[in-house]
Amino acid sequence: MIKTDVVIVGAGPCGLFQVFELGLLGIHAHVIEALPYAGGQCIQLYPDKPIYDIPAIPEISARGLVENLLAQIKPFAPEFHFEQRVVRIQASPDGRFILETDGGALFDAGAVVIASGAGAIRPIQLRVDGIERFEHEQLFYGVTDETRHQGKRLVVLGGGDSALDWVLRLQPDAESVVLIHRSDRFRAQPYAVQQMHDLCEAQKMQFLAGRVVDYMLVEDKLRGVKVMSQDGVIRQLELDHLLVFFGLSPDNGTLESWGIETERKQAKVDTECFMTSCPGIYSVGDSNWYPGKKKLILSGFHEAALAAFAIKARLNPDEKVHLQYTTTSPALHKRLGVSPDLSDLW
């Protein structure tokens, strides 16, 4: 069993910033995330779309924001547990919590922060019998390392923003790219669809309307897929990597099973401290609800700050919590591993 100060459920932007706010107060956290990487839904859905409403950052992509947050929390050495979903949270008589994941991991935490957005999200799977055994090697439901796909024959499935964004991003460095969607009508942004068609006209990639019905093996390796096109003809496509972007399947139903009072499938919270109806369990970001709630990243950052101070008071009830500033506090500088020049302040 892993014993820690706090367990954060969800590694999206709000969960990552929660690590930072807790770290400033000397609180260590473990982070449990259902996806195989940090970033949550914004990385899965719109990694390269610009975000314009982060304070002091005129424009940044979701990927850039997550990379910055990961760099910001590095001094606090959070421990991540990817591809795991919390299935049980149980309060202990001593006020701590036992958490269990579907991977069998057990945690003993002084407090819990739910930052899971719309819930534990998992990619919608390609339904072809037996193909799941190639996942992480040749079958991918997301892109964590673009270089892995360089020089490869790529077949990409999907018709939404994620599929089109990754087609356009990976095409220049791939040996070949074929996009497969069930029809010639897309859910993606029109400009991305047009760019894809332009590449097809320039013979730099291909598009095929149809669906994958089977796959082909060579020496026990995935070497191609069979696609039934709209005319009923089955075509064979050779590949090195198969990338599937069918969307995400969210599940926030576990909140009620944990005994947390909900409103609109989100955890109801006290806005003074962002604690749920279960003392010691907090919720920040899109996973919570309160009157006037706005589902914005910057709102979640504010919630994470207040939750951190409340958690500090809970974990150390006899210790007075002083508000310190990162510009002037030697204690915070030490935790951050920085040595700023403060001579101008004196």
XYZ file of C-alpha atoms in Angstrom:
346
model
C 0.000 0.000 0.000
C 1.228 3.484 -0.908
C 0.949 6.034 1.888
C 0.863 9.691 0.888
C -0.433 13.083 1.940
C -2.933 13.471 -0.889
C -4.224 11.487 -3.837
C -5.406 13.522 -6.823
C -7.799 11.747 -9.172
C -7.182 13.156 -12.645
C -4.125 14.603 -14.396
C -5.755 17.329 -16.454
C -4.701 20.984 -16.098
C -6.600 21.445 -12.818
C -5.209 18.248 -11.328
C -1.684 19.270 -12.303
C -2.075 22.751 -10.841
C -3.438 21.146 -7.674
C -0.075 19.388 -7.352
C 1.617 22.790 -7.537
C -0.570 24.488 -4.936
C -0.173 21.566 -2.548
C 3.576 21.486 -3.169
C 3.933 25.136 -2.167
C 2.450 24.147 1.180
C 4.820 21.208 1.592
C 2.229 18.566 0.727
C 3.177 15.621 -1.482
C 0.715 14.084 -3.923
C 0.166 10.969 -5.980
C -1.888 11.388 -9.155
C -4.110 8.684 -10.647
C -5.098 9.073 -14.310
C -7.177 6.796 -16.538
C -5.364 7.888 -19.694
C -1.783 6.782 -20.474
C -0.459 10.350 -20.145
C -1.056 13.651 -18.377
C -3.262 16.357 -19.829
C -6.734 14.901 -19.627
C -9.423 15.735 -22.119
C -7.724 18.818 -23.544
C -4.763 16.736 -24.717
C -7.012 13.964 -25.974
C -9.492 16.247 -27.746
C -7.664 19.400 -28.851
C -3.902 19.133 -28.191
C -2.913 21.745 -30.754
C -5.886 24.084 -30.582
C -4.991 27.533 -29.192
C -6.255 28.596 -25.760
C -6.627 32.346 -25.281
C -7.957 32.781 -21.735
C -5.056 31.726 -19.503
C -3.945 34.808 -17.512
C -0.768 36.496 -18.830
C -0.490 33.997 -21.708
C -2.057 35.555 -24.823
C -2.098 32.248 -26.693
C -0.995 28.701 -25.915
C -1.919 25.253 -27.188
C -3.361 22.657 -24.851
C -0.171 20.664 -25.325
C 1.943 23.695 -24.446
C -0.143 24.403 -21.359
C 0.238 20.843 -20.089
C 3.976 20.851 -20.799
C 4.324 24.086 -18.819
C 2.299 22.700 -15.925
C 4.422 19.545 -15.830
C 7.563 21.695 -15.748
C 6.052 23.867 -13.015
C 5.293 20.920 -10.715
C 8.595 19.117 -11.302
C 10.189 20.473 -8.071
C 7.495 18.695 -6.057
C 8.139 15.259 -7.624
C 4.539 14.064 -7.921
C 4.120 10.368 -8.613
C 1.824 9.439 -11.493
C -0.172 6.254 -11.911
C -1.418 6.142 -15.506
C -4.020 3.870 -17.099
C -5.664 3.293 -13.762
C -9.105 4.218 -12.534
C -10.195 4.626 -8.924
C -12.899 2.075 -8.138
C -13.143 2.497 -4.369
C -12.667 5.262 -1.815
C -13.219 4.268 1.780
C -12.903 6.506 4.826
C -10.824 5.114 7.699
C -11.626 5.625 11.396
C -8.547 7.862 11.704
C -9.902 10.272 9.085
C -7.659 9.044 6.285
C -8.789 7.317 3.097
C -8.094 4.010 1.395
C -8.278 4.147 -2.400
C -8.190 1.188 -4.752
C -7.698 1.266 -8.520
C -8.827 -1.164 -11.181
C -5.154 -2.069 -11.515
C -5.098 -3.328 -7.936
C -3.053 -0.448 -6.487
C -3.914 0.630 -2.936
C -3.342 4.093 -1.473
C -3.563 5.451 2.064
C -4.145 9.212 1.811
C -4.824 12.016 4.252
C -7.082 13.742 1.714
C -8.444 13.169 -1.768
C -8.927 15.687 -4.575
C -11.198 14.746 -7.452
C -10.046 16.560 -10.583
C -11.410 14.129 -13.122
C -13.381 16.543 -15.282
C -16.338 14.753 -16.841
C -15.126 11.565 -15.188
C -12.624 8.858 -15.951
C -12.314 8.997 -19.724
C -11.181 6.191 -21.938
C -10.863 6.042 -25.698
C -13.703 4.328 -27.541
C -12.225 1.076 -28.787
C -12.062 -0.323 -32.296
C -14.392 -3.322 -32.304
C -12.499 -5.922 -34.263
C -11.985 -9.245 -32.495
C -8.415 -9.862 -31.378
C -6.919 -6.564 -32.503
C -6.576 -5.305 -28.928
C -3.425 -7.404 -28.441
C -1.497 -4.934 -30.597
C -2.330 -1.943 -28.396
C 0.669 0.229 -27.435
C 2.848 -1.512 -30.031
C 1.042 -0.985 -33.331
C -2.466 0.056 -32.270
C -2.767 3.464 -30.626
C -5.664 5.474 -29.201
C -3.615 8.620 -28.764
C -0.211 10.063 -29.579
C 2.261 10.496 -26.750
C 5.459 10.487 -28.813
C 5.237 11.825 -32.348
C 8.711 10.582 -33.255
C 7.497 7.011 -32.821
C 5.361 7.399 -35.947
C 7.973 9.047 -38.154
C 8.764 7.123 -41.323
C 5.843 4.756 -40.751
C 2.893 3.756 -42.899
C -0.004 5.165 -40.904
C -3.689 4.331 -41.081
C -5.807 6.757 -39.060
C -9.441 6.087 -38.130
C -11.923 8.820 -37.212
C -13.686 11.920 -38.467
C -13.453 14.398 -35.611
C -11.003 17.111 -34.631
C -8.499 14.715 -33.048
C -8.287 12.490 -36.124
C -7.868 15.398 -38.540
C -5.442 17.284 -36.293
C -3.166 14.272 -35.974
C -3.358 13.457 -39.675
C -2.185 16.970 -40.511
C 0.506 16.933 -37.826
C 1.952 13.491 -38.601
C 1.687 13.519 -42.400
C 4.890 15.483 -43.171
C 7.140 12.942 -41.414
C 5.244 9.724 -42.153
C 6.044 7.384 -45.044
C 2.346 7.379 -45.925
C -0.994 8.312 -44.349
C -4.457 6.931 -45.057
C -7.454 8.417 -43.256
C -10.526 6.199 -42.910
C -13.920 7.533 -41.856
C -17.322 5.935 -42.203
C -18.533 8.689 -44.545
C -17.329 11.814 -46.313
C -19.061 13.988 -43.692
C -16.755 15.073 -40.879
C -17.241 16.469 -37.370
C -13.903 18.284 -37.545
C -13.300 21.958 -38.220
C -13.914 22.795 -41.911
C -10.439 24.271 -42.397
C -8.840 21.000 -41.217
C -11.055 18.964 -43.535
C -10.077 21.228 -46.431
C -6.370 20.842 -45.633
C -6.806 17.075 -45.629
C -8.539 17.157 -49.035
C -5.784 19.419 -50.371
C -3.161 16.866 -49.301
C -5.147 14.115 -50.992
C -5.343 16.110 -54.226
C -1.581 16.648 -54.014
C -1.212 12.854 -53.588
C 0.493 13.313 -50.227
C -2.074 11.165 -48.401
C -5.282 9.233 -49.060
C -8.837 9.272 -47.734
C -11.178 6.287 -47.825
C -14.817 6.253 -46.717
C -15.503 2.963 -44.997
C -14.895 0.915 -41.861
C -12.313 -1.594 -40.681
C -13.756 -5.114 -40.565
C -10.631 -7.242 -40.110
C -6.850 -7.140 -39.937
C -3.907 -8.911 -41.532
C -0.915 -10.574 -39.883
C 2.621 -11.218 -41.060
C 4.794 -13.207 -38.646
C 2.363 -12.387 -35.828
C 2.677 -8.641 -36.464
C -0.140 -6.330 -37.480
C 0.598 -5.562 -41.107
C -2.684 -4.319 -42.525
C -6.424 -3.848 -42.216
C -9.367 -4.838 -44.355
C -11.718 -1.949 -45.026
C -15.277 -2.271 -46.279
C -15.909 0.867 -48.303
C -19.291 2.439 -48.980
C -19.623 0.522 -52.250
C -19.387 -2.779 -50.344
C -15.960 -3.642 -51.708
C -13.373 -4.840 -49.171
C -9.949 -3.303 -49.687
C -6.684 -4.247 -48.016
C -4.393 -1.538 -46.671
C -0.862 -2.239 -45.486
C 0.346 -0.393 -42.399
C 2.918 -0.133 -39.668
C 0.782 1.747 -37.133
C -2.992 2.007 -36.707
C -4.202 5.147 -34.910
C -7.817 5.250 -33.720
C -9.636 8.461 -32.774
C -13.263 7.500 -32.175
C -13.698 9.856 -29.240
C -13.837 9.339 -25.495
C -16.207 7.560 -23.172
C -16.616 9.517 -19.896
C -17.885 7.998 -16.660
C -18.672 10.170 -13.667
C -21.152 7.747 -12.121
C -18.596 6.659 -9.539
C -19.028 9.879 -7.523
C -22.349 8.747 -6.077
C -21.000 5.263 -5.407
C -18.319 6.922 -3.268
C -21.054 8.585 -1.205
C -20.507 12.052 -2.670
C -23.555 14.266 -3.111
C -23.901 15.368 -6.729
C -25.704 17.930 -8.838
C -25.865 17.443 -12.616
C -23.469 14.505 -12.208
C -20.814 16.747 -10.638
C -19.737 16.835 -7.001
C -21.436 19.546 -4.960
C -18.799 21.574 -3.119
C -18.449 24.262 -0.479
C -16.876 27.215 -2.300
C -14.926 28.273 0.792
C -12.729 25.193 0.584
C -14.076 23.090 -2.321
C -14.766 20.143 -0.067
C -17.508 17.747 -1.116
C -20.223 16.325 1.120
C -17.600 13.835 2.347
C -15.172 15.559 4.756
C -11.623 15.205 3.457
C -12.641 14.692 -0.174
C -12.345 17.794 -2.359
C -13.223 18.497 -5.970
C -11.809 21.042 -8.428
C -12.341 21.793 -12.095
C -15.129 20.394 -14.234
C -15.797 17.553 -11.792
C -17.518 19.909 -9.322
C -20.665 22.032 -9.195
C -21.745 25.078 -7.219
C -24.071 28.008 -7.938
C -22.489 30.164 -10.620
C -19.997 27.482 -11.646
C -18.151 28.236 -14.882
C -16.291 25.403 -16.575
C -13.089 27.278 -17.299
C -9.497 26.201 -16.704
C -8.748 29.453 -14.869
C -11.696 28.807 -12.523
C -10.238 25.406 -11.720
C -6.876 26.971 -10.917
C -8.559 29.269 -8.370
C -10.397 26.303 -6.857
C -7.144 24.344 -6.552
C -5.525 27.154 -4.556
C -8.347 27.328 -2.007
C -8.569 23.546 -1.768
C -4.834 23.338 -1.036
C -5.089 25.686 1.943
C -8.071 23.744 3.280
C -6.180 20.464 2.916
C -3.164 21.930 4.714
C -5.388 22.901 7.635
C -6.938 19.438 7.685
C -3.635 17.570 7.612
C -1.981 19.872 10.166
C -4.785 21.162 12.404
C -2.404 22.454 15.083
C -0.248 24.396 12.634
C -1.113 27.957 11.679
C -1.180 28.303 7.896
C 0.457 31.553 6.808
C -0.138 33.061 3.401
C 3.242 33.363 1.694
C 4.194 34.800 -1.682
C 6.476 33.138 -4.197
C 8.118 36.511 -4.874
C 9.481 36.915 -1.340
C 9.200 33.718 0.715
C 12.520 31.894 1.331
C 10.543 28.792 2.334
C 8.707 28.736 -0.988
C 11.926 29.440 -2.876
C 13.496 26.418 -1.214
C 10.561 24.201 -2.152
C 10.670 25.494 -5.720
C 14.443 25.097 -5.926
C 15.005 28.711 -6.976
C 17.258 31.474 -5.670
C 15.827 34.805 -6.872
C 17.601 38.107 -6.365
C 15.558 39.973 -3.742
C 17.943 42.916 -3.340
C 15.555 45.291 -5.094
C 12.942 44.665 -2.403
C 15.029 46.038 0.455
